Short mmCIF file of C-alpha atoms in Angstrom, two decimals:
data_model
loop_
_atom_site.label_atom_id
_atom_site.label_comp_id
_atom_site.label_asym_id
_atom_site.label_seq_id
_atom_site.Cartn_x
_atom_site.Cartn_y
_atom_site.Cartn_z
CA MET A 840 -39.64 29.22 -5.22
CA SER A 841 -42.78 27.89 -3.62
CA LEU A 842 -42.56 25.57 -0.65
CA LEU A 843 -43.70 22.66 -2.80
CA ASP A 844 -41.04 23.37 -5.44
CA SER A 845 -38.32 23.71 -2.80
CA THR A 846 -39.34 20.45 -1.16
CA LEU A 847 -39.47 18.58 -4.46
CA THR A 848 -36.10 19.99 -5.56
CA ILE A 849 -34.36 18.93 -2.37
CA LEU A 850 -36.09 15.56 -2.31
CA GLY A 851 -35.17 14.89 -5.95
CA MET A 852 -31.56 15.95 -5.41
CA PHE A 853 -31.35 13.76 -2.32
CA VAL A 854 -32.70 10.71 -4.14
CA VAL A 855 -30.26 10.90 -7.06
CA THR A 856 -27.26 11.88 -4.90
CA PHE A 857 -27.79 9.20 -2.27
CA GLY A 858 -28.84 6.68 -4.90
CA VAL A 859 -25.61 7.08 -6.86
CA ARG A 860 -23.48 6.80 -3.73
CA PHE A 861 -25.33 3.93 -2.10
CA VAL A 862 -26.42 1.59 -4.90
CA LEU A 863 -23.12 -0.31 -5.08
CA PHE A 864 -22.71 -0.38 -1.30
CA ALA A 865 -26.18 -1.91 -0.97
CA ARG A 866 -25.15 -4.79 -3.24
CA ALA A 867 -21.52 -4.79 -2.12
CA HIS A 868 -21.50 -8.41 -0.99
CA LYS A 869 -22.70 -9.49 -4.44
CA VAL A 870 -20.79 -7.10 -6.67
CA VAL A 871 -17.70 -8.68 -8.24
CA MET A 872 -15.23 -6.21 -9.70
CA PRO A 873 -13.22 -7.48 -12.67
CA PRO A 874 -9.47 -6.75 -12.21
CA PHE A 875 -9.26 -4.42 -15.22
CA LEU A 876 -12.00 -2.27 -13.70
CA GLU A 877 -10.16 -2.11 -10.39
CA LYS A 878 -7.11 -0.90 -12.29
CA ALA A 879 -9.04 1.72 -14.22
CA LEU A 880 -10.79 3.03 -11.09
CA ARG A 881 -7.48 4.18 -9.63
CA PHE A 882 -7.52 6.97 -12.21
CA VAL A 883 -10.97 8.24 -11.29
CA PRO A 884 -10.15 10.90 -8.66
CA VAL A 885 -7.41 12.59 -10.73
CA SER A 886 -9.52 12.48 -13.86
CA VAL A 887 -12.80 13.74 -12.37
CA LEU A 888 -11.33 16.46 -10.19
CA THR A 889 -9.13 17.77 -13.02
CA ALA A 890 -12.15 17.88 -15.32
CA ILE A 891 -14.10 19.89 -12.73
CA ILE A 892 -11.45 22.52 -12.03
CA SER A 893 -9.70 22.99 -15.41
CA PRO A 894 -12.52 25.09 -16.94
CA MET A 895 -12.74 27.12 -13.73
CA ILE A 896 -9.02 27.88 -13.92
CA LEU A 897 -8.54 28.40 -17.65
CA MET A 898 -11.83 29.82 -18.89
CA LYS A 899 -13.72 33.02 -18.39
CA ASP A 900 -17.15 33.62 -19.92
CA ASP A 901 -16.84 30.56 -22.19
CA HIS A 902 -13.45 31.58 -23.61
CA LEU A 903 -9.88 30.52 -22.86
CA HIS A 904 -8.27 33.00 -20.48
CA LEU A 905 -4.55 32.19 -20.73
CA SER A 906 -3.08 35.32 -19.23
CA LEU A 907 -0.57 36.04 -16.51
CA LEU A 908 -3.14 38.49 -15.20
CA ASN A 909 -5.60 35.66 -14.49
CA PRO A 910 -5.61 35.14 -10.70
CA TRP A 911 -7.28 31.72 -11.11
CA LEU A 912 -4.41 30.51 -13.30
CA LEU A 913 -1.72 31.98 -11.02
CA GLY A 914 -3.27 30.58 -7.84
CA ALA A 915 -3.73 27.15 -9.41
CA LEU A 916 -0.15 27.11 -10.78
CA ALA A 917 1.23 28.03 -7.37
CA ALA A 918 -0.83 25.32 -5.65
CA PHE A 919 0.17 22.78 -8.30
CA VAL A 920 3.91 23.48 -8.06
CA ILE A 921 3.84 23.36 -4.26
CA GLY A 922 1.70 20.21 -4.34
CA VAL A 923 4.01 18.31 -6.69
CA TRP A 924 7.12 19.56 -4.91
CA ARG A 925 6.22 19.26 -1.22
CA GLN A 926 3.26 16.81 -1.21
CA GLN A 927 1.64 18.58 1.73
CA GLN A 928 -2.05 19.18 1.32
CA LEU A 929 -2.49 22.00 3.81
CA LEU A 930 0.50 23.92 2.42
CA THR A 931 -0.78 23.40 -1.14
CA ILE A 932 -4.22 24.77 -0.30
CA CYS A 933 -2.97 27.74 1.72
CA VAL A 934 -0.35 28.84 -0.84
CA GLY A 935 -2.84 28.51 -3.70
CA VAL A 936 -5.52 30.53 -1.91
CA ALA A 937 -3.01 33.18 -0.80
CA VAL A 938 -1.62 33.66 -4.34
CA PHE A 939 -5.16 33.80 -5.75
CA PHE A 940 -6.38 36.50 -3.38
CA VAL A 941 -3.19 38.59 -3.49
CA THR A 942 -3.14 38.65 -7.29
CA LYS A 943 -6.91 39.15 -7.55
CA TYR A 944 -6.82 42.25 -5.39
CA ALA A 945 -3.48 43.51 -6.76
CA PHE A 946 -4.82 43.39 -10.33
CA ALA A 947 -8.12 44.95 -9.31
CA MET A 948 -6.36 48.07 -8.11
CA MET B 831 -7.65 0.29 19.68
CA SER B 832 -10.88 2.08 20.36
CA THR B 833 -13.45 3.28 17.85
CA LEU B 834 -12.81 6.87 18.89
CA HIS B 835 -9.14 6.49 18.15
CA TYR B 836 -9.84 5.55 14.53
CA MET B 837 -12.54 8.17 14.14
CA ARG B 838 -10.01 10.75 15.25
CA ARG B 839 -7.51 9.42 12.71
CA GLY B 840 -10.04 9.86 9.93
CA MET B 841 -10.75 13.40 11.10
CA VAL B 842 -7.07 14.31 11.30
CA ALA B 843 -6.43 13.00 7.78
CA SER B 844 -9.28 15.25 6.57
CA ILE B 845 -8.18 18.49 8.26
CA PRO B 846 -6.49 20.11 5.21
CA MET B 847 -9.56 19.52 3.07
CA ILE B 848 -11.92 20.65 5.82
CA ILE B 849 -10.05 23.94 5.96
CA GLY B 850 -10.27 24.18 2.18
CA GLY B 851 -14.02 23.51 2.41
CA ILE B 852 -14.80 26.30 4.87
CA PRO B 853 -14.75 29.20 2.36
CA PHE B 854 -16.71 27.01 -0.05
CA GLY B 855 -19.50 26.40 2.47
CA LEU B 856 -19.61 30.10 3.37
CA LEU B 857 -19.91 30.90 -0.31
CA PHE B 858 -22.77 28.44 -0.77
CA GLY B 859 -24.77 29.99 2.07
CA SER B 860 -24.12 33.54 0.94
CA LEU B 861 -24.93 32.76 -2.72
CA ALA B 862 -28.24 31.20 -1.69
CA SER B 863 -29.19 34.30 0.22
CA SER B 864 -28.01 36.60 -2.58
CA TYR B 865 -30.38 34.70 -4.92
CA GLY B 866 -33.18 35.49 -2.48
CA LEU B 867 -33.71 31.87 -1.44
CA SER B 868 -34.99 31.07 2.02
CA PRO B 869 -32.25 30.34 4.59
CA TRP B 870 -34.06 27.09 5.32
CA PHE B 871 -33.71 26.03 1.71
CA ALA B 872 -29.92 26.38 1.83
CA ILE B 873 -29.72 24.67 5.21
CA ALA B 874 -31.98 21.80 4.11
CA MET B 875 -29.92 21.30 0.95
CA SER B 876 -26.63 21.11 2.83
CA SER B 877 -27.97 18.78 5.51
CA ILE B 878 -30.11 16.49 3.33
CA VAL B 879 -28.37 16.44 -0.06
CA PHE B 880 -24.79 17.02 1.21
CA ALA B 881 -23.10 17.38 -2.19
CA GLY B 882 -20.70 20.34 -2.47
CA SER B 883 -20.26 21.07 -6.15
CA ALA B 884 -23.70 19.75 -7.17
CA GLN B 885 -25.31 22.22 -4.75
CA PHE B 886 -23.58 25.09 -6.56
CA VAL B 887 -24.69 23.82 -9.94
CA ALA B 888 -28.25 23.54 -8.61
CA LEU B 889 -28.18 27.13 -7.30
CA GLY B 890 -27.08 28.32 -10.73
CA LEU B 891 -29.95 26.46 -12.37
CA ILE B 892 -32.49 27.75 -9.85
CA ALA B 893 -31.31 31.28 -10.62
CA LEU B 894 -32.06 30.53 -14.30
CA HIS B 895 -35.56 29.27 -13.31
CA ALA B 896 -34.75 25.81 -14.63
CA HIS B 897 -37.39 23.12 -14.28
CA ILE B 898 -37.05 20.74 -11.33
CA TRP B 899 -36.27 17.72 -13.51
CA VAL B 900 -33.39 19.64 -15.13
CA ILE B 901 -31.99 20.42 -11.68
CA VAL B 902 -32.36 16.83 -10.53
CA SER B 903 -30.91 15.23 -13.65
CA THR B 904 -27.96 17.65 -13.66
CA THR B 905 -27.33 16.77 -10.01
CA PHE B 906 -27.33 13.14 -11.05
CA ILE B 907 -24.73 13.73 -13.76
CA VAL B 908 -22.49 15.90 -11.60
CA ASN B 909 -22.56 13.24 -8.88
CA LEU B 910 -22.03 10.24 -11.14
CA ARG B 911 -18.35 10.32 -10.22
CA HIS B 912 -19.35 9.09 -6.77
CA LEU B 913 -20.51 5.86 -8.40
CA LEU B 914 -16.91 5.37 -9.46
CA TYR B 915 -15.67 6.10 -5.93
CA ALA B 916 -18.22 3.61 -4.58
CA ALA B 917 -17.07 0.99 -7.07
CA ASP B 918 -13.53 1.42 -5.78
CA MET B 919 -14.69 1.17 -2.14
CA VAL B 920 -16.89 -1.92 -2.57
CA LYS B 921 -14.13 -4.28 -1.42
CA TYR B 922 -13.84 -2.38 1.86
CA VAL B 923 -17.56 -2.24 2.72
CA LYS B 924 -18.91 -5.61 1.59
CA HIS B 925 -18.56 -7.22 5.05
CA LEU B 926 -20.19 -4.31 6.93
CA PRO B 927 -23.76 -4.28 8.28
CA MET B 928 -26.31 -2.43 6.15
CA PRO B 929 -26.93 0.57 8.48
CA ILE B 930 -23.21 1.42 8.42
CA ARG B 931 -23.19 1.12 4.64
CA VAL B 932 -26.14 3.54 4.45
CA VAL B 933 -24.26 6.17 6.45
CA MET B 934 -21.08 5.59 4.46
CA GLY B 935 -23.00 5.98 1.22
CA PHE B 936 -24.62 9.20 2.40
CA GLY B 937 -21.19 10.57 3.32
CA LEU B 938 -19.30 9.52 0.18
CA VAL B 939 -17.93 12.90 -0.93
CA ASP B 940 -14.70 13.66 -2.82
CA GLU B 941 -12.84 14.67 0.30
CA THR B 942 -13.71 11.68 2.48
CA TYR B 943 -12.86 9.34 -0.38
CA ALA B 944 -9.60 11.22 -0.95
CA ALA B 945 -8.73 11.07 2.76
CA LEU B 946 -9.67 7.43 3.36
CA ARG B 947 -8.72 5.58 0.19
CA PRO B 948 -4.95 6.16 0.66
CA MET B 949 -5.25 5.05 4.31
CA TYR B 950 -6.60 1.68 3.15
CA GLY B 951 -3.97 1.54 0.43
CA ALA B 952 -1.12 2.22 2.88
CA GLY B 953 -2.44 -0.31 5.40
CA ILE B 954 -3.07 2.33 8.10
CA VAL B 955 -6.64 1.03 8.36
CA ASP B 956 -8.15 -2.33 7.40
CA ASP B 957 -11.50 -4.14 7.13
CA LYS B 958 -12.11 -3.80 10.86
CA THR B 959 -11.05 -0.21 11.41
CA GLY B 960 -11.50 1.57 8.07
CA HIS B 961 -15.20 2.36 8.47
CA LYS B 962 -14.53 3.98 11.84
CA ALA B 963 -11.97 6.34 10.32
CA TYR B 964 -14.39 6.90 7.43
CA LEU B 965 -17.23 7.84 9.78
CA GLY B 966 -14.90 10.22 11.64
CA SER B 967 -14.02 11.95 8.39
CA PHE B 968 -17.67 12.07 7.30
CA LEU B 969 -18.80 13.52 10.61
CA ALA B 970 -16.14 16.23 10.51
CA PHE B 971 -17.14 17.22 6.97
CA TYR B 972 -20.84 17.11 7.74
CA VAL B 973 -20.50 19.40 10.74
CA MET B 974 -18.20 21.78 8.84
CA TRP B 975 -20.43 21.91 5.74
CA ASN B 976 -23.61 22.63 7.68
CA THR B 977 -22.03 25.13 10.07
CA THR B 978 -20.44 27.10 7.24
CA THR B 979 -23.69 27.02 5.25
CA ILE B 980 -25.54 28.61 8.17
CA LEU B 981 -22.77 31.15 8.73
CA GLY B 982 -22.74 31.90 5.00
CA VAL B 983 -26.51 32.50 4.94
CA LEU B 984 -26.22 34.87 7.90
CA SER B 985 -23.16 36.74 6.64
CA GLY B 986 -24.56 36.85 3.10
CA GLU B 987 -27.45 38.87 4.46
CA LEU B 988 -25.12 41.15 6.44
CA ILE B 989 -22.31 41.54 3.88
CA PRO B 990 -23.69 42.00 0.37
CA GLY B 991 -21.23 41.23 -2.44
CA MET B 992 -19.56 38.44 -0.48
CA SER B 993 -20.47 36.02 -3.26
CA GLU B 994 -18.15 37.92 -5.62
CA TRP B 995 -14.99 37.52 -3.54
CA GLY B 996 -13.90 34.38 -5.41
CA LEU B 997 -14.30 32.05 -2.42
CA GLU B 998 -14.86 29.16 -4.84
CA PHE B 999 -11.14 29.20 -5.54
CA ALA B 1000 -10.78 27.32 -2.25
CA MET B 1001 -12.38 24.32 -3.96
CA VAL B 1002 -9.89 24.54 -6.82
CA ALA B 1003 -6.97 24.63 -4.36
CA THR B 1004 -8.41 21.73 -2.35
CA PHE B 1005 -8.86 19.58 -5.44
CA ILE B 1006 -5.28 20.37 -6.54
CA GLY B 1007 -4.20 19.26 -3.06
CA ILE B 1008 -6.01 15.96 -3.66
CA ILE B 1009 -4.64 15.45 -7.18
CA THR B 1010 -0.92 16.21 -6.74
CA PRO B 1011 0.01 13.30 -4.42
CA TYR B 1012 -1.13 10.91 -7.17
CA LEU B 1013 1.29 12.37 -9.72
CA LYS B 1014 4.17 9.97 -9.10
CA THR B 1015 4.03 7.99 -12.34
CA GLN B 1016 3.59 8.84 -16.01
CA PRO B 1017 0.10 7.31 -16.43
CA PHE B 1018 -1.30 9.65 -13.76
CA TRP B 1019 0.25 12.69 -15.46
CA LEU B 1020 -1.22 11.63 -18.81
CA CYS B 1021 -4.58 11.02 -17.14
CA MET B 1022 -4.57 14.52 -15.66
CA LEU B 1023 -3.42 16.25 -18.86
CA SER B 1024 -5.96 14.47 -21.06
CA ALA B 1025 -8.86 15.03 -18.65
CA GLY B 1026 -7.94 18.72 -18.31
CA ALA B 1027 -7.56 19.29 -22.05
CA SER B 1028 -10.83 17.51 -22.87
CA SER B 1029 -12.74 19.40 -20.21
CA ILE B 1030 -11.69 22.68 -21.86
CA LEU B 1031 -12.46 21.46 -25.39
CA LEU B 1032 -15.84 20.03 -24.34
CA ALA B 1033 -16.86 22.86 -22.01
CA GLY B 1034 -19.57 23.89 -24.47
CA LEU B 1035 -21.57 20.66 -24.13
CA PRO B 1036 -24.91 21.08 -22.36
CA ASN B 1037 -25.79 19.88 -18.84
CA ASN B 1038 -22.21 19.38 -17.71
CA LEU B 1039 -21.85 16.47 -20.11
CA GLY B 1040 -18.34 17.72 -20.92
CA LEU B 1041 -17.33 16.89 -17.35
CA LEU B 1042 -18.52 13.33 -17.60
CA VAL B 1043 -16.99 12.67 -21.03
CA SER B 1044 -13.65 14.22 -20.01
CA ALA B 1045 -13.58 12.10 -16.86
CA VAL B 1046 -14.04 8.95 -18.93
CA ILE B 1047 -11.33 10.08 -21.39
CA GLY B 1048 -8.90 10.73 -18.51
CA VAL B 1049 -9.51 7.31 -16.97
CA ALA B 1050 -9.14 5.58 -20.36
CA VAL B 1051 -5.86 7.37 -21.14
CA GLY B 1052 -4.43 6.61 -17.68
CA PHE B 1053 -5.45 2.97 -17.89
CA TRP B 1054 -4.03 2.58 -21.39
CA ALA B 1055 -0.75 4.29 -20.47
CA ASP B 1056 -0.50 2.03 -17.42
CA ILE B 1057 -0.82 -1.10 -19.55
CA LEU B 1058 1.71 0.18 -22.08
CA THR B 1059 4.31 1.05 -19.44
CA ALA B 1060 3.83 -2.33 -17.74
CA LYS B 1061 4.40 -4.05 -21.09
CA GLY B 1062 7.45 -1.87 -21.84
CA LYS B 1063 8.96 -2.77 -18.50
CA GLY B 1064 8.34 -6.46 -19.02
CA LYS B 1065 10.19 -6.34 -22.36
CA GLY B 1066 12.98 -3.93 -21.49
CA GLU B 1067 14.11 -5.20 -18.13
CA ALA B 1068 15.29 -8.70 -17.51
CA ARG B 1069 13.96 -9.49 -14.07
#
């Protein structure tokens, strides 16, 4: 990439990223949230984050990869079970990552 | 209580997700260098744009020689979820001075929202202290993200093939760590299952549109289930 292209890319990404995050804060004293919207917004984190990671976990090269030899699926299942059971973020993350890497390298051998 | 005290609280609440973010930042830096991009490009993106998953999507598009407007509009779509986070945070920022709101907006990432929103909800922080904890969390993430980007760029040049280790799984595990504490009632389970199923079914849509549509479906299902269970309770239990 040329310097001009790099600069424009980063500038453009900054404008849309910051714009999306800031626009409501800028008008925060004037924005009135209807109660139903407040209620619906509680579901945003679960919904968005699940939609980001599900294809990463369950798909490989645009196809479903539902196999017990899929390290992504095993690591995610382990993290999920620990997360629901113990509710401890650090433990959830560490167990998930450990299961992922152990199975990934065990199956590669 | 002092400002530093609350900043530290925000940082402490973010520690698990900061640890989860470290491999992700390393991966970003090493991917950028494996694509032959200038180290300064990766560093500028992490410090100026500061948007984890959107930065990865952008790298992928740059590798495909996508046009700049495609990169920028995809970034916009991937980050639209932050508009929803902001909408949820409006009630906690509306009394704050504009410069603080600017910094809070710049730092509104999944992890800081996930760390801070429950603190407001549980009454650990309030209108006067919440933004201090928020800034502490933001600062911790900002330092981590930029440090790991630089380390990733350097190690990517020294250790070829690092980008194929599967470091992005750390993001998956972190997000699962954010999701699972919510799963205490049926509507949240239904929200998760419907968003997950739609994201698989719609994965073929162009420009990450599947992500956006699935997110809306998940929110709608959760909201609808919530209303139905509230109604059911009102009828079934004499209170």
